[in-house]
Amino acid sequence: MKVDRVLVTGAGGQLGTVLVKTLRKLKGVENVLATDLHIKPEDKGLIFPLDATNEEAVAEMVLGNKITQIYHLAAILSAKGEEDPLLTWNTNLKSLFAILEVARKYNLDKIFFPSSIAVFGASAPKENTPQDAYLDPTTVYGTSKAAGEQWANYYFKKYKVDVRSLRYPGIIGYQSLPGGGTTDYAVEIYHKAVNKEPYICYLKEDTTLPMIYMNDAVRATLELMEAPAEKIKTRTSYNLNALSFTPSQVVESIKKWYPNFKVTYKEDYREAIAQSWPSSILDTQAQEDWQWQPHYLLDDISNEMITELKKKYNLHSQL
């Protein structure tokens, strides 16, 4: 029986941190090679250096480790990306081309490419945004993801490269700090709450965005990748829905554990980015093609975030 040998780029990021651990449990530590451009001291020996924009380096890593699948997570995210648009474009697209070309040349089994709700702009309905809504993103990150979706579809149709993709909403997880996304408030706010510190939110209190808990995001990724190829009907990227909420709704949920938690609202440039995105999305195709269903609601997320962050900060005995 053929053994999957998996390469993960961007493994030190928010999603990569959890996805790598899950993949290693499922496929064996020896069969999952985690890589990133920058390695944190605590990750040495667990994550290995790789510049994913360097096709030759990617090919060497793939061939030297008999890789059969790649989860290409490396990217510069939305808010961070606006600080240097050309660098973001070059990094996000050049790395994708390197991965796609290696997959094409060496007949890899599957590629995962994450997209984002950032692909949507003013032309998409704000509520219940459908799978086939027109894409006119307002950030370079969103533009790079929209272009990446088309290239993924092109490589599938022209070269039969099995590329699969999800349009992630904002991802909430306790395992690591986020890396420069517009939805990062929904992670940062829990860190402040468990440390009994006030939080200054950079979005308006009533700005609604689609979100997903980390466990659901990882499960969706693996379910998509494990689905039979004939079930995958969308080769750009699937809408992925879990729940939508506002910062004030997160605060109300947190107050069930921390009644005195204080939040003030001081919007910055990220509010304009958030306003260009959908407030809710439809993922009918994901439900129909590979039976996607989320598990976590907002209070479930709050309960798990608070429980796990208290452990992380060694706050077992207090609320």
mmCIF file of C-alpha atoms in Angstrom:
data_model
loop_
_atom_site.group_PDB
_atom_site.id
_atom_site.type_symbol
_atom_site.label_atom_id
_atom_site.label_comp_id
_atom_site.label_asym_id
_atom_site.label_seq_id
_atom_site.Cartn_x
_atom_site.Cartn_y
_atom_site.Cartn_z
ATOM 1 C CA MET A 1 0.000 0.000 0.000
ATOM 2 C CA LYS A 2 1.332 3.409 -0.992
ATOM 3 C CA VAL A 3 2.371 5.639 1.921
ATOM 4 C CA ASP A 4 1.591 9.350 1.771
ATOM 5 C CA ARG A 5 4.698 11.497 2.188
ATOM 6 C CA VAL A 6 3.649 15.053 2.978
ATOM 7 C CA LEU A 7 5.460 18.393 2.688
ATOM 8 C CA VAL A 8 3.954 21.410 4.497
ATOM 9 C CA THR A 9 5.150 24.933 3.686
ATOM 10 C CA GLY A 10 4.424 27.763 6.114
ATOM 11 C CA ALA A 11 4.342 25.161 8.889
ATOM 12 C CA GLY A 12 5.184 27.686 11.609
ATOM 13 C CA GLY A 13 2.069 29.778 10.974
ATOM 14 C CA GLN A 14 -1.241 29.759 12.810
ATOM 15 C CA LEU A 15 -2.860 27.038 10.693
ATOM 16 C CA GLY A 16 0.364 25.181 9.889
ATOM 17 C CA THR A 17 1.227 24.657 13.556
ATOM 18 C CA VAL A 18 -1.947 22.645 14.164
ATOM 19 C CA LEU A 19 -2.205 21.008 10.751
ATOM 20 C CA VAL A 20 1.307 19.552 11.021
ATOM 21 C CA LYS A 21 0.581 18.012 14.430
ATOM 22 C CA THR A 22 -2.647 16.492 13.122
ATOM 23 C CA LEU A 23 -1.023 15.158 9.955
ATOM 24 C CA ARG A 24 1.800 13.589 11.977
ATOM 25 C CA LYS A 25 -0.723 11.809 14.186
ATOM 26 C CA LEU A 26 -2.574 10.495 11.122
ATOM 27 C CA LYS A 27 0.316 9.649 8.810
ATOM 28 C CA GLY A 28 3.302 9.221 11.141
ATOM 29 C CA VAL A 29 5.926 11.762 12.179
ATOM 30 C CA GLU A 30 8.410 10.335 9.693
ATOM 31 C CA ASN A 31 5.991 10.937 6.796
ATOM 32 C CA VAL A 32 5.292 14.650 7.360
ATOM 33 C CA LEU A 33 8.039 17.169 6.576
ATOM 34 C CA ALA A 34 7.283 20.616 8.028
ATOM 35 C CA THR A 35 9.046 23.634 6.508
ATOM 36 C CA ASP A 36 9.070 27.413 6.831
ATOM 37 C CA LEU A 37 11.185 30.362 5.743
ATOM 38 C CA HIS A 38 11.935 31.422 9.312
ATOM 39 C CA ILE A 39 12.347 28.883 12.117
ATOM 40 C CA LYS A 40 11.557 29.833 15.713
ATOM 41 C CA PRO A 41 14.115 28.551 18.270
ATOM 42 C CA GLU A 42 11.522 26.231 19.826
ATOM 43 C CA ASP A 43 10.772 24.668 16.412
ATOM 44 C CA LYS A 44 14.332 23.664 15.509
ATOM 45 C CA GLY A 45 14.410 19.988 14.629
ATOM 46 C CA LEU A 46 10.630 19.974 14.108
ATOM 47 C CA ILE A 47 10.423 22.469 11.221
ATOM 48 C CA PHE A 48 13.083 22.765 8.534
ATOM 49 C CA PRO A 49 14.111 25.820 6.494
ATOM 50 C CA LEU A 50 12.684 26.184 2.986
ATOM 51 C CA ASP A 51 12.154 29.196 0.741
ATOM 52 C CA ALA A 52 8.976 28.126 -1.050
ATOM 53 C CA THR A 53 9.532 30.731 -3.783
ATOM 54 C CA ASN A 54 12.641 28.820 -4.865
ATOM 55 C CA GLU A 55 11.447 26.085 -7.227
ATOM 56 C CA GLU A 56 14.827 24.344 -7.236
ATOM 57 C CA ALA A 57 14.874 24.180 -3.435
ATOM 58 C CA VAL A 58 11.288 22.876 -3.371
ATOM 59 C CA ALA A 59 12.133 20.212 -5.968
ATOM 60 C CA GLU A 60 15.200 19.132 -4.011
ATOM 61 C CA MET A 61 13.116 18.810 -0.840
ATOM 62 C CA VAL A 62 10.396 16.863 -2.665
ATOM 63 C CA LEU A 63 12.738 14.436 -4.418
ATOM 64 C CA GLY A 64 15.053 13.966 -1.458
ATOM 65 C CA ASN A 65 12.168 13.021 0.815
ATOM 66 C CA LYS A 66 9.973 11.146 -1.690
ATOM 67 C CA ILE A 67 7.116 13.604 -1.165
ATOM 68 C CA THR A 68 3.723 12.700 -2.675
ATOM 69 C CA GLN A 69 1.538 15.571 -1.348
ATOM 70 C CA ILE A 70 2.106 19.248 -0.554
ATOM 71 C CA TYR A 71 0.076 21.498 1.739
ATOM 72 C CA HIS A 72 1.218 24.939 0.585
ATOM 73 C CA LEU A 73 0.367 27.302 3.448
ATOM 74 C CA ALA A 74 3.203 29.827 3.050
ATOM 75 C CA ALA A 75 1.853 33.327 2.322
ATOM 76 C CA ILE A 76 1.851 36.920 3.511
ATOM 77 C CA LEU A 77 -1.600 37.652 4.971
ATOM 78 C CA SER A 78 -4.089 40.478 4.418
ATOM 79 C CA ALA A 79 -3.212 43.215 6.914
ATOM 80 C CA LYS A 80 0.515 42.499 6.819
ATOM 81 C CA GLY A 81 0.385 42.345 3.036
ATOM 82 C CA GLU A 82 -0.815 45.936 2.696
ATOM 83 C CA GLU A 83 2.459 47.137 4.200
ATOM 84 C CA ASP A 84 4.367 45.924 1.141
ATOM 85 C CA PRO A 85 2.025 45.010 -1.739
ATOM 86 C CA LEU A 86 4.689 44.049 -4.293
ATOM 87 C CA LEU A 87 6.510 41.792 -1.849
ATOM 88 C CA THR A 88 3.193 40.151 -0.952
ATOM 89 C CA TRP A 89 2.261 39.557 -4.584
ATOM 90 C CA ASN A 90 5.678 38.189 -5.477
ATOM 91 C CA THR A 91 5.885 35.949 -2.424
ATOM 92 C CA ASN A 92 2.369 34.529 -2.687
ATOM 93 C CA LEU A 93 2.390 33.886 -6.445
ATOM 94 C CA LYS A 94 6.009 32.877 -6.927
ATOM 95 C CA SER A 95 5.713 30.285 -4.164
ATOM 96 C CA LEU A 96 2.487 28.917 -5.661
ATOM 97 C CA PHE A 97 4.102 28.608 -9.102
ATOM 98 C CA ALA A 98 7.061 26.776 -7.571
ATOM 99 C CA ILE A 99 4.725 24.278 -5.907
ATOM 100 C CA LEU A 100 2.552 23.794 -9.005
ATOM 101 C CA GLU A 101 5.542 23.310 -11.294
ATOM 102 C CA VAL A 102 7.139 20.757 -8.976
ATOM 103 C CA ALA A 103 3.809 18.928 -8.725
ATOM 104 C CA ARG A 104 3.493 18.917 -12.523
ATOM 105 C CA LYS A 105 7.061 17.844 -13.258
ATOM 106 C CA TYR A 106 7.215 15.071 -10.669
ATOM 107 C CA ASN A 107 3.597 13.852 -10.803
ATOM 108 C CA LEU A 108 2.707 14.467 -7.186
ATOM 109 C CA ASP A 109 -0.586 13.003 -5.983
ATOM 110 C CA LYS A 110 -2.258 16.064 -4.445
ATOM 111 C CA ILE A 111 -1.689 19.741 -3.649
ATOM 112 C CA PHE A 112 -3.553 21.831 -1.093
ATOM 113 C CA PHE A 113 -3.675 25.588 -1.697
ATOM 114 C CA PRO A 114 -5.508 27.760 0.856
ATOM 115 C CA SER A 115 -7.612 30.616 -0.428
ATOM 116 C CA SER A 116 -9.622 33.100 1.629
ATOM 117 C CA ILE A 117 -12.796 35.145 1.892
ATOM 118 C CA ALA A 118 -10.427 38.011 0.993
ATOM 119 C CA VAL A 119 -11.053 37.111 -2.680
ATOM 120 C CA PHE A 120 -14.468 38.796 -2.415
ATOM 121 C CA GLY A 121 -15.011 42.530 -2.841
ATOM 122 C CA ALA A 122 -17.772 45.050 -3.478
ATOM 123 C CA SER A 123 -19.392 43.049 -6.294
ATOM 124 C CA ALA A 124 -20.143 40.056 -4.055
ATOM 125 C CA PRO A 125 -23.300 40.064 -1.920
ATOM 126 C CA LYS A 126 -22.391 40.918 1.682
ATOM 127 C CA GLU A 127 -24.742 38.279 3.065
ATOM 128 C CA ASN A 128 -24.835 34.640 1.995
ATOM 129 C CA THR A 129 -22.079 35.153 -0.556
ATOM 130 C CA PRO A 130 -22.406 32.299 -3.070
ATOM 131 C CA GLN A 131 -19.664 30.088 -4.461
ATOM 132 C CA ASP A 132 -19.734 31.734 -7.872
ATOM 133 C CA ALA A 133 -19.797 35.396 -6.775
ATOM 134 C CA TYR A 134 -17.683 37.783 -8.837
ATOM 135 C CA LEU A 135 -14.210 38.270 -7.390
ATOM 136 C CA ASP A 136 -12.920 41.853 -7.101
ATOM 137 C CA PRO A 137 -10.696 41.805 -3.993
ATOM 138 C CA THR A 138 -9.551 45.032 -2.353
ATOM 139 C CA THR A 139 -6.218 43.842 -0.896
ATOM 140 C CA VAL A 140 -3.105 42.469 -2.557
ATOM 141 C CA TYR A 141 -3.515 39.339 -0.413
ATOM 142 C CA GLY A 142 -7.035 38.817 -1.761
ATOM 143 C CA THR A 143 -5.844 39.550 -5.293
ATOM 144 C CA SER A 144 -3.051 36.987 -4.958
ATOM 145 C CA LYS A 145 -5.517 34.381 -3.710
ATOM 146 C CA ALA A 146 -8.026 35.105 -6.495
ATOM 147 C CA ALA A 147 -5.249 34.734 -9.062
ATOM 148 C CA GLY A 148 -4.009 31.607 -7.307
ATOM 149 C CA GLU A 149 -7.449 30.023 -7.560
ATOM 150 C CA GLN A 150 -7.410 30.490 -11.326
ATOM 151 C CA TRP A 151 -3.909 29.069 -11.632
ATOM 152 C CA ALA A 152 -4.916 26.064 -9.532
ATOM 153 C CA ASN A 153 -7.857 25.474 -11.862
ATOM 154 C CA TYR A 154 -5.590 25.917 -14.898
ATOM 155 C CA TYR A 155 -3.045 23.364 -13.681
ATOM 156 C CA PHE A 156 -5.836 20.893 -12.963
ATOM 157 C CA LYS A 157 -7.445 21.297 -16.392
ATOM 158 C CA LYS A 158 -4.254 21.506 -18.467
ATOM 159 C CA TYR A 159 -1.869 19.227 -16.579
ATOM 160 C CA LYS A 160 -4.221 17.129 -14.380
ATOM 161 C CA VAL A 161 -2.475 18.329 -11.207
ATOM 162 C CA ASP A 162 -4.889 17.468 -8.379
ATOM 163 C CA VAL A 163 -5.044 20.863 -6.658
ATOM 164 C CA ARG A 164 -7.663 21.358 -3.938
ATOM 165 C CA SER A 165 -8.530 24.564 -2.125
ATOM 166 C CA LEU A 166 -10.703 26.162 0.560
ATOM 167 C CA ARG A 167 -11.698 29.797 0.989
ATOM 168 C CA TYR A 168 -11.020 30.062 4.708
ATOM 169 C CA PRO A 169 -12.896 32.534 6.870
ATOM 170 C CA GLY A 170 -11.036 33.998 9.865
ATOM 171 C CA ILE A 171 -9.447 31.170 11.872
ATOM 172 C CA ILE A 172 -9.567 31.137 15.683
ATOM 173 C CA GLY A 173 -7.125 28.964 17.618
ATOM 174 C CA TYR A 174 -5.190 28.943 20.883
ATOM 175 C CA GLN A 175 -2.107 27.093 19.635
ATOM 176 C CA SER A 176 -0.213 30.113 18.299
ATOM 177 C CA LEU A 177 -0.628 33.815 17.734
ATOM 178 C CA PRO A 178 -1.980 34.833 14.323
ATOM 179 C CA GLY A 179 0.286 36.271 11.657
ATOM 180 C CA GLY A 180 -1.108 39.539 10.329
ATOM 181 C CA GLY A 181 -4.682 38.862 9.227
ATOM 182 C CA THR A 182 -7.671 41.203 9.472
ATOM 183 C CA THR A 183 -9.604 38.727 11.645
ATOM 184 C CA ASP A 184 -6.789 38.419 14.208
ATOM 185 C CA TYR A 185 -8.816 40.305 16.819
ATOM 186 C CA ALA A 186 -10.843 37.142 17.429
ATOM 187 C CA VAL A 187 -7.697 35.412 18.712
ATOM 188 C CA GLU A 188 -6.005 38.357 20.445
ATOM 189 C CA ILE A 189 -9.134 39.156 22.446
ATOM 190 C CA TYR A 190 -9.052 35.800 24.262
ATOM 191 C CA HIS A 191 -5.413 36.247 25.253
ATOM 192 C CA LYS A 192 -6.303 39.598 26.821
ATOM 193 C CA ALA A 193 -9.360 38.175 28.583
ATOM 194 C CA VAL A 194 -7.575 35.300 30.326
ATOM 195 C CA ASN A 195 -4.830 37.678 31.453
ATOM 196 C CA LYS A 196 -7.463 40.095 32.809
ATOM 197 C CA GLU A 197 -6.236 42.879 30.568
ATOM 198 C CA PRO A 198 -8.406 45.327 28.607
ATOM 199 C CA TYR A 199 -8.507 44.978 24.838
ATOM 200 C CA ILE A 200 -8.516 47.692 22.181
ATOM 201 C CA CYS A 201 -10.324 46.323 19.125
ATOM 202 C CA TYR A 202 -9.356 47.688 15.714
ATOM 203 C CA LEU A 203 -12.733 46.801 14.173
ATOM 204 C CA LYS A 204 -16.114 48.376 14.894
ATOM 205 C CA GLU A 205 -18.167 46.515 17.469
ATOM 206 C CA ASP A 206 -20.859 45.602 14.909
ATOM 207 C CA THR A 207 -18.594 44.461 12.041
ATOM 208 C CA THR A 208 -19.723 40.955 11.130
ATOM 209 C CA LEU A 209 -17.233 38.523 9.580
ATOM 210 C CA PRO A 210 -17.277 34.805 8.788
ATOM 211 C CA MET A 211 -15.103 32.835 11.212
ATOM 212 C CA ILE A 212 -14.128 29.233 11.909
ATOM 213 C CA TYR A 213 -12.566 27.447 14.866
ATOM 214 C CA MET A 214 -9.159 25.884 14.259
ATOM 215 C CA ASN A 215 -10.367 22.308 14.847
ATOM 216 C CA ASP A 216 -13.065 22.754 12.211
ATOM 217 C CA ALA A 217 -10.617 24.400 9.776
ATOM 218 C CA VAL A 218 -8.132 21.528 10.074
ATOM 219 C CA ARG A 219 -10.877 18.915 9.821
ATOM 220 C CA ALA A 220 -12.287 20.594 6.697
ATOM 221 C CA THR A 221 -8.828 20.624 5.121
ATOM 222 C CA LEU A 222 -8.254 16.931 5.756
ATOM 223 C CA GLU A 223 -11.772 15.944 4.679
ATOM 224 C CA LEU A 224 -11.282 17.812 1.409
ATOM 225 C CA MET A 225 -7.889 16.196 0.804
ATOM 226 C CA GLU A 226 -9.143 12.701 1.638
ATOM 227 C CA ALA A 227 -12.246 12.939 -0.568
ATOM 228 C CA PRO A 228 -12.179 10.899 -3.795
ATOM 229 C CA ALA A 229 -11.053 13.023 -6.762
ATOM 230 C CA GLU A 230 -14.350 12.499 -8.583
ATOM 231 C CA LYS A 231 -16.176 14.206 -5.681
ATOM 232 C CA ILE A 232 -14.186 17.428 -6.061
ATOM 233 C CA LYS A 233 -16.270 19.460 -8.515
ATOM 234 C CA THR A 234 -14.841 22.918 -7.670
ATOM 235 C CA ARG A 235 -11.238 23.343 -8.789
ATOM 236 C CA THR A 236 -10.833 27.029 -8.015
ATOM 237 C CA SER A 237 -11.638 27.042 -4.282
ATOM 238 C CA TYR A 238 -14.580 25.979 -2.118
ATOM 239 C CA ASN A 239 -16.466 28.450 0.039
ATOM 240 C CA LEU A 240 -16.137 27.255 3.647
ATOM 241 C CA ASN A 241 -18.697 28.376 6.196
ATOM 242 C CA ALA A 242 -18.890 27.839 9.951
ATOM 243 C CA LEU A 243 -20.342 30.887 11.740
ATOM 244 C CA SER A 244 -20.397 34.684 11.538
ATOM 245 C CA PHE A 245 -20.208 37.127 14.446
ATOM 246 C CA THR A 246 -19.243 40.652 15.504
ATOM 247 C CA PRO A 247 -16.606 41.767 18.029
ATOM 248 C CA SER A 248 -19.377 42.725 20.469
ATOM 249 C CA GLN A 249 -20.816 39.199 20.260
ATOM 250 C CA VAL A 250 -17.394 37.757 21.106
ATOM 251 C CA VAL A 251 -17.217 40.102 24.085
ATOM 252 C CA GLU A 252 -20.642 39.001 25.318
ATOM 253 C CA SER A 253 -19.593 35.374 25.027
ATOM 254 C CA ILE A 254 -16.324 35.996 26.914
ATOM 255 C CA LYS A 255 -18.226 37.806 29.675
ATOM 256 C CA LYS A 256 -19.925 34.529 30.586
ATOM 257 C CA TRP A 257 -16.495 33.590 31.975
ATOM 258 C CA TYR A 258 -15.060 37.071 32.667
ATOM 259 C CA PRO A 259 -17.945 39.437 33.544
ATOM 260 C CA ASN A 260 -15.596 42.397 34.090
ATOM 261 C CA PHE A 261 -13.769 42.109 30.765
ATOM 262 C CA LYS A 262 -13.310 45.562 29.213
ATOM 263 C CA VAL A 263 -13.089 46.318 25.491
ATOM 264 C CA THR A 264 -12.831 49.632 23.693
ATOM 265 C CA TYR A 265 -13.150 50.132 19.949
ATOM 266 C CA LYS A 266 -10.634 52.150 17.965
ATOM 267 C CA GLU A 267 -10.879 51.258 14.306
ATOM 268 C CA ASP A 268 -7.869 51.378 11.989
ATOM 269 C CA TYR A 269 -7.172 50.477 8.345
ATOM 270 C CA ARG A 270 -8.260 46.890 8.980
ATOM 271 C CA GLU A 271 -11.863 48.026 9.370
ATOM 272 C CA ALA A 272 -11.918 49.084 5.707
ATOM 273 C CA ILE A 273 -10.569 45.670 4.724
ATOM 274 C CA ALA A 274 -13.232 43.949 6.823
ATOM 275 C CA GLN A 275 -15.977 46.076 5.256
ATOM 276 C CA SER A 276 -14.946 44.826 1.814
ATOM 277 C CA TRP A 277 -15.468 41.188 2.832
ATOM 278 C CA PRO A 278 -18.681 39.184 3.188
ATOM 279 C CA SER A 279 -20.489 39.058 6.518
ATOM 280 C CA SER A 280 -21.682 35.522 5.777
ATOM 281 C CA ILE A 281 -21.018 32.973 3.040
ATOM 282 C CA LEU A 282 -22.789 29.992 1.519
ATOM 283 C CA ASP A 283 -20.897 26.709 1.241
ATOM 284 C CA THR A 284 -23.564 24.578 -0.428
ATOM 285 C CA GLN A 285 -21.038 23.029 -2.821
ATOM 286 C CA ALA A 286 -18.773 21.880 0.004
ATOM 287 C CA GLN A 287 -21.751 20.360 1.780
ATOM 288 C CA GLU A 288 -22.938 18.556 -1.343
ATOM 289 C CA ASP A 289 -19.584 17.420 -2.773
ATOM 290 C CA TRP A 290 -17.805 16.167 0.354
ATOM 291 C CA GLN A 291 -20.420 16.525 3.112
ATOM 292 C CA TRP A 292 -18.815 19.399 5.006
ATOM 293 C CA GLN A 293 -20.440 20.419 8.315
ATOM 294 C CA PRO A 294 -18.951 22.611 11.103
ATOM 295 C CA HIS A 295 -19.055 21.527 14.755
ATOM 296 C CA TYR A 296 -18.203 24.632 16.834
ATOM 297 C CA LEU A 297 -20.509 27.512 17.796
ATOM 298 C CA LEU A 298 -19.315 30.743 19.460
ATOM 299 C CA ASP A 299 -19.713 29.651 23.096
ATOM 300 C CA ASP A 300 -18.003 26.346 22.255
ATOM 301 C CA ILE A 301 -15.082 28.345 20.871
ATOM 302 C CA SER A 302 -14.954 30.630 23.916
ATOM 303 C CA ASN A 303 -15.010 27.680 26.302
ATOM 304 C CA GLU A 304 -12.137 25.913 24.558
ATOM 305 C CA MET A 305 -10.067 29.050 23.961
ATOM 306 C CA ILE A 306 -10.338 30.134 27.600
ATOM 307 C CA THR A 307 -9.674 26.646 28.959
ATOM 308 C CA GLU A 308 -6.584 26.107 26.814
ATOM 309 C CA LEU A 309 -5.150 29.621 27.191
ATOM 310 C CA LYS A 310 -5.455 29.390 30.981
ATOM 311 C CA LYS A 311 -3.293 26.271 30.784
ATOM 312 C CA LYS A 312 -0.820 28.061 28.530
ATOM 313 C CA TYR A 313 -0.548 31.015 30.910
ATOM 314 C CA ASN A 314 -0.587 28.734 33.980
ATOM 315 C CA LEU A 315 -3.827 30.231 35.300
ATOM 316 C CA HIS A 316 -5.486 26.979 36.376
ATOM 317 C CA SER A 317 -6.969 28.218 39.597
ATOM 318 C CA GLN A 318 -8.439 31.546 38.631
ATOM 319 C CA LEU A 319 -11.038 33.191 36.487
#
